[in-house]
Structures are given as structure tokens and as C-alpha cells.
C-alpha positions as a LaTeX table, in Angstrom:
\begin{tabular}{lrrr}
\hline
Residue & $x$ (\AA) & $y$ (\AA) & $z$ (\AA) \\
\hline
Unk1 & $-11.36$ & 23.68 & $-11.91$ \\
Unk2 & $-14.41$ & 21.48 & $-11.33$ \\
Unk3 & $-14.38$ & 18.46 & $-13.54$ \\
Unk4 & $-17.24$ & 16.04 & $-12.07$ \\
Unk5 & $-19.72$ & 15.24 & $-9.87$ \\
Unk6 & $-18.72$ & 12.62 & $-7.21$ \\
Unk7 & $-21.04$ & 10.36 & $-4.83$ \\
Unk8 & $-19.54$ & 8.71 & $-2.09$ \\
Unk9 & $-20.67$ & 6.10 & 0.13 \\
Unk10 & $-19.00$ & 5.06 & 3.47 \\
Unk11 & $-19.35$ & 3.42 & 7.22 \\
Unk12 & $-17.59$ & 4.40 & 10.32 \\
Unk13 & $-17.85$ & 1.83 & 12.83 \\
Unk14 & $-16.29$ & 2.17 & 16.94 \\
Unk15 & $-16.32$ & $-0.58$ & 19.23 \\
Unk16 & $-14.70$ & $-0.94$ & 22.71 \\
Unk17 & $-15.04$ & $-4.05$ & 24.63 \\
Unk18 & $-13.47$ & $-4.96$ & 28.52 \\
Unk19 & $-12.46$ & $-8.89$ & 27.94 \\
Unk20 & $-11.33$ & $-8.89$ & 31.55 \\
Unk21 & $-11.72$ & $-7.04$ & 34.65 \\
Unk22 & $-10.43$ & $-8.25$ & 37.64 \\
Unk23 & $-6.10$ & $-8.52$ & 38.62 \\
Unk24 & $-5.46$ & $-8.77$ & 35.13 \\
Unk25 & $-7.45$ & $-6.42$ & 32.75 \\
Unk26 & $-7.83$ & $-6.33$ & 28.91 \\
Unk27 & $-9.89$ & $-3.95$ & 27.07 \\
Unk28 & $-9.98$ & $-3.71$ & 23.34 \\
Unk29 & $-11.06$ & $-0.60$ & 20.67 \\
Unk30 & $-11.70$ & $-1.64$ & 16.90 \\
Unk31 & $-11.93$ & 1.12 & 14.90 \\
Unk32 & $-13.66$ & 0.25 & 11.74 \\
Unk33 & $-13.66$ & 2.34 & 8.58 \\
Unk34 & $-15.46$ & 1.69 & 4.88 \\
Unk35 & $-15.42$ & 4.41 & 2.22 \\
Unk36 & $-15.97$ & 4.58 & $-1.98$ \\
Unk37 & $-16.57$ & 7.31 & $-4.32$ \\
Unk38 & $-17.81$ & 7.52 & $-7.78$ \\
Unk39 & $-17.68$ & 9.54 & $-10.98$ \\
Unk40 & $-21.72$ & 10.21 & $-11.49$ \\
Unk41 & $-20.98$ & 12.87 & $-13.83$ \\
Unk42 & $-18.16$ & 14.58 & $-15.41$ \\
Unk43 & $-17.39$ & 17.82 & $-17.64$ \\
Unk44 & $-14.24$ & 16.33 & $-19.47$ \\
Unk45 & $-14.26$ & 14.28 & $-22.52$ \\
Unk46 & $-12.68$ & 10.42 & $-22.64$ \\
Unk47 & $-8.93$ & 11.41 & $-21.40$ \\
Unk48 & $-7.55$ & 7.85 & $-23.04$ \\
Unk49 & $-5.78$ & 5.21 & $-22.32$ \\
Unk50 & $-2.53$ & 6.72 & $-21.04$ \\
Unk51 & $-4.56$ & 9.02 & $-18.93$ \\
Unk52 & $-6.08$ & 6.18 & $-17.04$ \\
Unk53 & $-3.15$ & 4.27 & $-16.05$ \\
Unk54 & $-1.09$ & 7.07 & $-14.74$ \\
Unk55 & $-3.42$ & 9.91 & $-13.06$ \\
Unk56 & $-3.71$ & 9.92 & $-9.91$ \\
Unk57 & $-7.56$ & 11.05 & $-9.93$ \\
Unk58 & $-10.10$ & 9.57 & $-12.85$ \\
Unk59 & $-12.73$ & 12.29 & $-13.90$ \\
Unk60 & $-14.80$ & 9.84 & $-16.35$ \\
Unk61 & $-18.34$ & 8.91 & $-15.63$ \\
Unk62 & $-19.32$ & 5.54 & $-13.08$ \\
Unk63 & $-15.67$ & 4.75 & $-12.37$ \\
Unk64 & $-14.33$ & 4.92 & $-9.22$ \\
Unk65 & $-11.65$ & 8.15 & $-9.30$ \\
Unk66 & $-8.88$ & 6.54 & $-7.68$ \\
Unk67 & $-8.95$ & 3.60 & $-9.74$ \\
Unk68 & $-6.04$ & 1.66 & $-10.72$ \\
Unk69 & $-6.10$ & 0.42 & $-14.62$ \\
Unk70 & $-3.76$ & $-0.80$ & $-15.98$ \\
Unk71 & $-2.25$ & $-2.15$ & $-19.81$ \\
Unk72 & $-3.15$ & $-5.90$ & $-20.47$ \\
Unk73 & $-0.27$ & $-7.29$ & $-20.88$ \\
Unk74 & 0.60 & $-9.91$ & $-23.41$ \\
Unk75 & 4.26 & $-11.50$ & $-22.41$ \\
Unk76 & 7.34 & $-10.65$ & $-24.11$ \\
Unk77 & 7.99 & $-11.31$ & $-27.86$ \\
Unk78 & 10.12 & $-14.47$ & $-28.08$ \\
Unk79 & 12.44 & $-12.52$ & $-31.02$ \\
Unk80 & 12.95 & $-9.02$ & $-29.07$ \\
Unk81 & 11.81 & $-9.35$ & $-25.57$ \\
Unk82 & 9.88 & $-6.52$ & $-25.91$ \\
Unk83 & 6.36 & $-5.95$ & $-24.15$ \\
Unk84 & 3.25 & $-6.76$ & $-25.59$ \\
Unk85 & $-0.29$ & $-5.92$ & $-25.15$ \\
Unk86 & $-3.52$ & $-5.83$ & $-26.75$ \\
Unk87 & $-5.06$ & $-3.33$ & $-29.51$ \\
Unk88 & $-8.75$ & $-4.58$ & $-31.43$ \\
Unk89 & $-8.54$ & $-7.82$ & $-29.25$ \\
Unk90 & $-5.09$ & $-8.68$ & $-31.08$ \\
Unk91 & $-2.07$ & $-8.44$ & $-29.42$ \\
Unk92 & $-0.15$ & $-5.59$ & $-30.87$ \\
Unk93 & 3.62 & $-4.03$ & $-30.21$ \\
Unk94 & 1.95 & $-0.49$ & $-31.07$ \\
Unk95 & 2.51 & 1.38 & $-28.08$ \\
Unk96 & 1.31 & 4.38 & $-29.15$ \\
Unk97 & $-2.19$ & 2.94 & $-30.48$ \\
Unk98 & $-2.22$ & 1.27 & $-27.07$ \\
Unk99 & $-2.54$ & 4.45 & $-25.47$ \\
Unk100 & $-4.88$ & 6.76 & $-27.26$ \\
Unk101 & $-8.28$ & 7.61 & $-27.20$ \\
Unk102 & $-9.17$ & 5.22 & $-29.50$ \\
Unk103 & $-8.60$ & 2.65 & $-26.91$ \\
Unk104 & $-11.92$ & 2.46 & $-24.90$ \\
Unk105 & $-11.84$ & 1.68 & $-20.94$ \\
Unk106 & $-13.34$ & $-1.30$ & $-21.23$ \\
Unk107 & $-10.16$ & $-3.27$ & $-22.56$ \\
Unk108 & $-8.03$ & $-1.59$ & $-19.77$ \\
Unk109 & $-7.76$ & $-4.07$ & $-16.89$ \\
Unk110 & $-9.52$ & $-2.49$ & $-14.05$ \\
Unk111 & $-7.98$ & $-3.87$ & $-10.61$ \\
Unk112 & $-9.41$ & $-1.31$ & $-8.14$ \\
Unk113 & $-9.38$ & 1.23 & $-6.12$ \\
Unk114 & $-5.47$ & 2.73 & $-5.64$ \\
Unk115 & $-6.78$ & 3.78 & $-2.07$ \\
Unk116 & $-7.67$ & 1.25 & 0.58 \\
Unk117 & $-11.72$ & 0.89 & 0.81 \\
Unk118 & $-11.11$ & $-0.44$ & 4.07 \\
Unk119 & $-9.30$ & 0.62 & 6.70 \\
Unk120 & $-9.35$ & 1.48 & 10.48 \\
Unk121 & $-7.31$ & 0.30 & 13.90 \\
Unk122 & $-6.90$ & $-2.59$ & 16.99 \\
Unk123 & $-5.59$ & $-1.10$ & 20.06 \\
Unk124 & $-5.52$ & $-3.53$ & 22.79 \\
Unk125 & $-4.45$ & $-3.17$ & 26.68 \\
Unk126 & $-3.53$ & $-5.10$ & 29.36 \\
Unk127 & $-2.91$ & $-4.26$ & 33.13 \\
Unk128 & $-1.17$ & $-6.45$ & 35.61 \\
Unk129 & 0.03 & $-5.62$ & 38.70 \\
Unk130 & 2.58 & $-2.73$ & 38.28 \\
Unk131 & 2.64 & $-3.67$ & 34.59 \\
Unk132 & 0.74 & $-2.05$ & 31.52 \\
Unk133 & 0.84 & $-3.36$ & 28.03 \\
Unk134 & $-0.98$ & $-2.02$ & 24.94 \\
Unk135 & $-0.45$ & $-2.51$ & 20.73 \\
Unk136 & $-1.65$ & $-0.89$ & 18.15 \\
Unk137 & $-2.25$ & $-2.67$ & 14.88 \\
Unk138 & $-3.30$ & $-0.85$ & 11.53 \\
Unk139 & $-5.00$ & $-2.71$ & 8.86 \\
Unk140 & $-6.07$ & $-1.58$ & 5.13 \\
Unk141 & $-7.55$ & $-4.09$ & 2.47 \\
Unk142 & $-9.36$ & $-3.56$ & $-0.57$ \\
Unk143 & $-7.17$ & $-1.54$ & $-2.51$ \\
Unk144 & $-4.24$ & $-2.14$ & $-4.99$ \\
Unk145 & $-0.45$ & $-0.99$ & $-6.06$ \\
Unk146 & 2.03 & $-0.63$ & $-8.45$ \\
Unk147 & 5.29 & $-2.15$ & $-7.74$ \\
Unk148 & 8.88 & $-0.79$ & $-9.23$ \\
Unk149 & 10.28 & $-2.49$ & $-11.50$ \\
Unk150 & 13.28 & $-1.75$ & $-14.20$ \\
Unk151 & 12.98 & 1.70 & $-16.09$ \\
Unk152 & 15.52 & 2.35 & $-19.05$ \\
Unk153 & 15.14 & 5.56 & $-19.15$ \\
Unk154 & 15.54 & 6.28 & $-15.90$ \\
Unk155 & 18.66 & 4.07 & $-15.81$ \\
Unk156 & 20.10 & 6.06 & $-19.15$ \\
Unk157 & 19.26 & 9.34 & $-18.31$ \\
Unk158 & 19.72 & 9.27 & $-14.09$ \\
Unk159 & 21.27 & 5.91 & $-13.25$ \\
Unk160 & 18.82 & 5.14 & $-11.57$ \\
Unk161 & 18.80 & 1.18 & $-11.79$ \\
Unk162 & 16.68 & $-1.98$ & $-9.57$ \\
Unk163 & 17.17 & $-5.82$ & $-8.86$ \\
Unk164 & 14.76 & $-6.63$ & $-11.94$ \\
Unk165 & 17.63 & $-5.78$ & $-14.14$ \\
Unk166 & 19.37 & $-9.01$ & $-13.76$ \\
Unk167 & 16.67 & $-10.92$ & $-14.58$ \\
Unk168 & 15.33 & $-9.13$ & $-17.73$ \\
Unk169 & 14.77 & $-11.28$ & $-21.18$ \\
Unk170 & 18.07 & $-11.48$ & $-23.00$ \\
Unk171 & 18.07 & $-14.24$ & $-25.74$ \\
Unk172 & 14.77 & $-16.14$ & $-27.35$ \\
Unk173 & 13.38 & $-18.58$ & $-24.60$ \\
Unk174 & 13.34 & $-16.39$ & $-21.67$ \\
Unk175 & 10.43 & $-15.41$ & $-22.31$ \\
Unk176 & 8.90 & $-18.32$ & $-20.92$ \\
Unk177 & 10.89 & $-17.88$ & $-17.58$ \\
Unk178 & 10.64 & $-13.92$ & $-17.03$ \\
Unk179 & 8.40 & $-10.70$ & $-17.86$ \\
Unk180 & 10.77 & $-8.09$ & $-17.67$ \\
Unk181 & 11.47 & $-6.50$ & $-20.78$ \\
Unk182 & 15.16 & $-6.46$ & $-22.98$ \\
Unk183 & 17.73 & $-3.54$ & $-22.38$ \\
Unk184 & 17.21 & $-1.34$ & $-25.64$ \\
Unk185 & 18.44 & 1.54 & $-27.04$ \\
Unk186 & 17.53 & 3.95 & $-28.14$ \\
Unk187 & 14.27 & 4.19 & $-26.23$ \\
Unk188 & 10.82 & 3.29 & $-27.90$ \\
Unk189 & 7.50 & 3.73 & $-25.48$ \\
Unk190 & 7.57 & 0.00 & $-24.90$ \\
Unk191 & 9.24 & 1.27 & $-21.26$ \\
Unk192 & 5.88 & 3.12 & $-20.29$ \\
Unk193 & 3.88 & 0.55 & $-21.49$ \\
Unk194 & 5.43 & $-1.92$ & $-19.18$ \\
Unk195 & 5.23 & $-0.06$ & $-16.26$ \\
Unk196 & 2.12 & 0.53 & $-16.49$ \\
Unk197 & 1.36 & $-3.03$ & $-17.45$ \\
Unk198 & $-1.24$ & $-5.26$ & $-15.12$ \\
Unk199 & 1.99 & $-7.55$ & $-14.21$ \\
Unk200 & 3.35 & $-5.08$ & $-11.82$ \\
Unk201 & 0.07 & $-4.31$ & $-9.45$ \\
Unk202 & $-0.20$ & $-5.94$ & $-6.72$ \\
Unk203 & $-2.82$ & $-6.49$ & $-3.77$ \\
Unk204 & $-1.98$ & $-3.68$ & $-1.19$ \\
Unk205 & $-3.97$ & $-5.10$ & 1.99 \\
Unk206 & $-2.18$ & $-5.17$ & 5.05 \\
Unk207 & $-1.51$ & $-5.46$ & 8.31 \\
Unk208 & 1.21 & $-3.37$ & 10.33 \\
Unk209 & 2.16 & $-3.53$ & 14.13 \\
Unk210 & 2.12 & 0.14 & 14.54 \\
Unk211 & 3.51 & 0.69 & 18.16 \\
Unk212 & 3.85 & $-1.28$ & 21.59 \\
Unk213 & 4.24 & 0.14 & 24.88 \\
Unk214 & 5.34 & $-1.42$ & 28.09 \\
Unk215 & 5.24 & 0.45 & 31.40 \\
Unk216 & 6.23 & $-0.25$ & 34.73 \\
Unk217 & 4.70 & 1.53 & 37.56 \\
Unk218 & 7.44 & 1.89 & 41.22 \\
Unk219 & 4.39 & 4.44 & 42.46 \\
Unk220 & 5.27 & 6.16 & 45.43 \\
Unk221 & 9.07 & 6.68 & 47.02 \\
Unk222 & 8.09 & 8.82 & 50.19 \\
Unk223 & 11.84 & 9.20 & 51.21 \\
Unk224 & 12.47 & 10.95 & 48.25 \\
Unk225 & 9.44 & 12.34 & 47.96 \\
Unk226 & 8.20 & 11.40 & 44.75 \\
Unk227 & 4.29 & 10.77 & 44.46 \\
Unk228 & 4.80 & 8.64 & 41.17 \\
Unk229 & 7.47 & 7.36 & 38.88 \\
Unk230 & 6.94 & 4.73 & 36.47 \\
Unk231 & 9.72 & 3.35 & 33.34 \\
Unk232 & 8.38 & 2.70 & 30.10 \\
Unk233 & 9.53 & 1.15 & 26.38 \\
Unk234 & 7.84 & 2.29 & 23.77 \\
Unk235 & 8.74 & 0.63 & 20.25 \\
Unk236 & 6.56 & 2.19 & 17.15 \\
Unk237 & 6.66 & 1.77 & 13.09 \\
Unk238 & 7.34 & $-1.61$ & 13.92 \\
Unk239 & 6.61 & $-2.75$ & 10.39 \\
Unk240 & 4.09 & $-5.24$ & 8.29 \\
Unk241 & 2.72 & $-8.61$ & 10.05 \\
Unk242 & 0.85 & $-9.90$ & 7.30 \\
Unk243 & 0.86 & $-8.63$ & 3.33 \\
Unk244 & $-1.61$ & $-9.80$ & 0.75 \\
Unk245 & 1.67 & $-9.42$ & $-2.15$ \\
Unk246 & 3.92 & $-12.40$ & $-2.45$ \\
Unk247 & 7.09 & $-10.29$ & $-2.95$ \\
Unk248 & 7.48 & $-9.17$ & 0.28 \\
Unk249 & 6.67 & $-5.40$ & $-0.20$ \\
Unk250 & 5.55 & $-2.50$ & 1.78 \\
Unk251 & 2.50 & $-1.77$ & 0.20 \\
Unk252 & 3.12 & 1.77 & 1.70 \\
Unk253 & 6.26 & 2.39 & 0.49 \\
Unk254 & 6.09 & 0.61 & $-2.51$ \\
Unk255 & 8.54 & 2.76 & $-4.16$ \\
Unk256 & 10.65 & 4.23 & $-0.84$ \\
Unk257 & 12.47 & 2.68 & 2.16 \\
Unk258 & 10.00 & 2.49 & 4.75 \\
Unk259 & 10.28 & 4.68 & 8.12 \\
Unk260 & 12.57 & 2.92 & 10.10 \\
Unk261 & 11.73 & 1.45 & 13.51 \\
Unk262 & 12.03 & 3.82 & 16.73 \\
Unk263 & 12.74 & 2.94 & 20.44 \\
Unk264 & 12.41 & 4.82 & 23.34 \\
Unk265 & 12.91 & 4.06 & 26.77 \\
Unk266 & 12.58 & 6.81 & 29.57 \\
Unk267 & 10.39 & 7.48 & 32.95 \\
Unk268 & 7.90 & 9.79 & 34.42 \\
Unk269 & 7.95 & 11.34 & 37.33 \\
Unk270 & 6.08 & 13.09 & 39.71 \\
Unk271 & 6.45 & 15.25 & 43.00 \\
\hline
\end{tabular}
């Protein structure tokens, strides 16, 4: 059903330049891309905390709808190592008061936008000779992410386990040295509150090397007669250059392996 009205705003930009045209030629196209949306009006009442911090879309009034809020987060208490946040501007181990209406938007932390604001393409290519050579890079910015971290009850109820397990808070003082949460059972809703905590977003802007291609053209072989054949290597998903995160993630598979590299290497031919 309809729940809002929505304004967007946005830029599309093209360019092509030639850098060089004579025995060696490089031409360039930057594709260029801005674009935001807001809530102007909306039909729902205040969904809550919880609501905010794990939809995917936000239908409340002059928020972006693909914003990323989070919990504040507090550290760990020194006696439990359990997660704490903030309720009334005190910090509070009330999870469920944490996440209720009562809680108004304006003491979520607001990071972002979950979807890049800017985004767009550099294809570059070069001719030498019998030689072509062209890249594609991809870059996004502006937008944000939530990394994985430990979950208990995934771990209890599927086994499903991560790295941040090892270092989790396990006697009074670490604290001080880590933010992950103690192993308890049985289950409390301190494990939602954590991950959906402001420690685990992080920055998603990137750049990836999406694909190069190298060609050689033989051109003609009368004896044979073939009018053209040229060999080519074409690499693509060739992975992240530069990442905004310091933890060395994907920001595009934050929470999956990432689609492997492919190679290919063949010809073209033509009678």
C-alpha cells in the first residue's frame, strides 16, 4: 500500500574525452551519477526505534528512506559484558525501552543513506599498434553499512558462528580492549541491540576494478583465408582497489563471499 510521499533530487552527468590521438590513442568516459530521496509526507504513525534500525525502507516524514540508524552504543558493562546504550540521555541495559516508540529519532544515531548517493563508472582505452587495452572501474561513496559480527542466537539455534567470537568480553577489564558482547545464555535482546548498534556500520565508499581487456589484433592471413582474427584476455570482478572501512571488507558483500574473479582467454575470427 502507499505509505508516503517521496521527493527526490538527482544529477546524471556523461563525459568522454580523447587524451591522445595519434600511434598511441587513449580516450576516456566518466560516467557520473548523484541521487537522494526524501520522506515529505507519510500516512504511518512513528514505527519506533526497532523499526528504524532494521527496515530496509523508512516511511517517516524529512528522513531520507534508506537511511541507516542505528543504537548509540555505550561500551560493555565492566561486571557482565553486556551491551549498553542510551534511554532519557542515561545509559540504560533496557533493551526493550531502547527500542520502542517512546524512543524518539532524534537519539538514534543517524549515519546515512544505506544506498550509495554517488555512484557512476571510468572506462578508459588505449590502442597501440596491434594492441587494445581498456578498464573499467566502478566507484560508489556516500553511503554506509552494517558489518557481521557475532550473533548468539544464530550460533545456538543454527551454528552459525564468525571470527568476532574469539575476541568477545570474557572477564571484567576487557571491556576496555574489545566491544563484542559476553556468550550468554539463555538469550536476552541485548543480541539485537548490538547488532544493530552504531559500532558495527561502517563507511561503504569504494572503488572496484571491474574488468580489463587485452586484445591482440594478427588481421588478415590471406593463405588461409581469414579476413580477421584477433586473441584476447579478458579478466572481470577483479575486486576492490580502494575501501573507505579499515577492516578490509567488501562493502558489497558485507555479509557474503564476494563473486569470485573470472578469466577468459579466446579469439575471433573472421572469413
Amino acid at each position: 500500500m502507499n505509505v508516503a510521499d517521496v521527493d527526490g533530487r538527482g544529477i546524471d552527468v556523461r563525459l568522454s574525452s580523447i587524451n591522445f590521438n595519434k600511434r598511441f590513442k587513449w580516450r576516456t568516459d566518466f560516467i557520473f551519477t548523484y541521487n537522494n530521496n526524501w520522506v515529505k509526507k507519510t500516512f504511518v504513525d512513528y514505527p519506533g526505534a526497532s523499526s528504524l534500525v532494521s527496515s530496509s525502507f523508512i516511511a517517516y516524514k524529512d528522513v531520507m528512506p534508506y537511511a541507516m540508524y542505528s543504537y548509540k552504543f555505550a561500551g560493555l558493562d565492566p561486571q557482565t559484558g553486556e551491551p549498553m546504550g542510551y534511554f532519557n540521555g542515561e545509559v540504560s541495559k533496557d533493551y526493550s525501552k531502547m527500542a520502542g516508540k517512546q524512543v524518539p529519532i532524534e537519539d538514534l544515531k543517524l549515519h546515512g543513506s544505506k544506498r550509495p548517493l554517488i555512484y557512476g563508472t571510468i572506462n578508459s582505452f588505449f590502442d597501440y599498434k596491434k594492441f587494445n587495452l581498456s578498464f573499467s572501474l566502478m566507484y560508489q561513496f556516500k553511503y554506509f553499512f552494517r558489518r557481521p559480527s557475532i550473533s548468539y542466537s544464530d550460533l545456538y539455534s543454527r551454528g552459525d558462528g564468525h571470527p568476532d567470537f574469539y575476541s568477545r568480553w570474557q572477564k571484567p577489564g576487557d571491556e576496555k580492549s574489545t566491544n563484542i558482547p559476553a556468550m550468554t545464555y539463555p538469550l536476552n535482546k541485548a543480541d539485537g541491540f548490538y547488532g544493530n548498534s552504531e559500532i558495527l556500520v561502517e563507511p561503504g565508499d569504494h572503488i572496484r576494478l571491474q574488468d580489463i581487456k587485452l586484445q591482440y589484433r594478427l588481421g588478415e592471413i590471406s593463405l588461409l583465408h581469414i579476413n580477421q582474427l584477433s586473441f584476447f584476455i579478458y579478466l572481470s570482478n577483479l575486486g576492490v582497489i580502494w575501501r573507505k572501512n579499515d577492516k578490509g571488507l567488501d562493502p558489497s558483500y558485507p555479509n557474503a563471499i564476494p563473486v569470485p574473479r573470472q578469466y577468459t582467454f579466446g579469439f575471433n575470427l573472421k572469413f
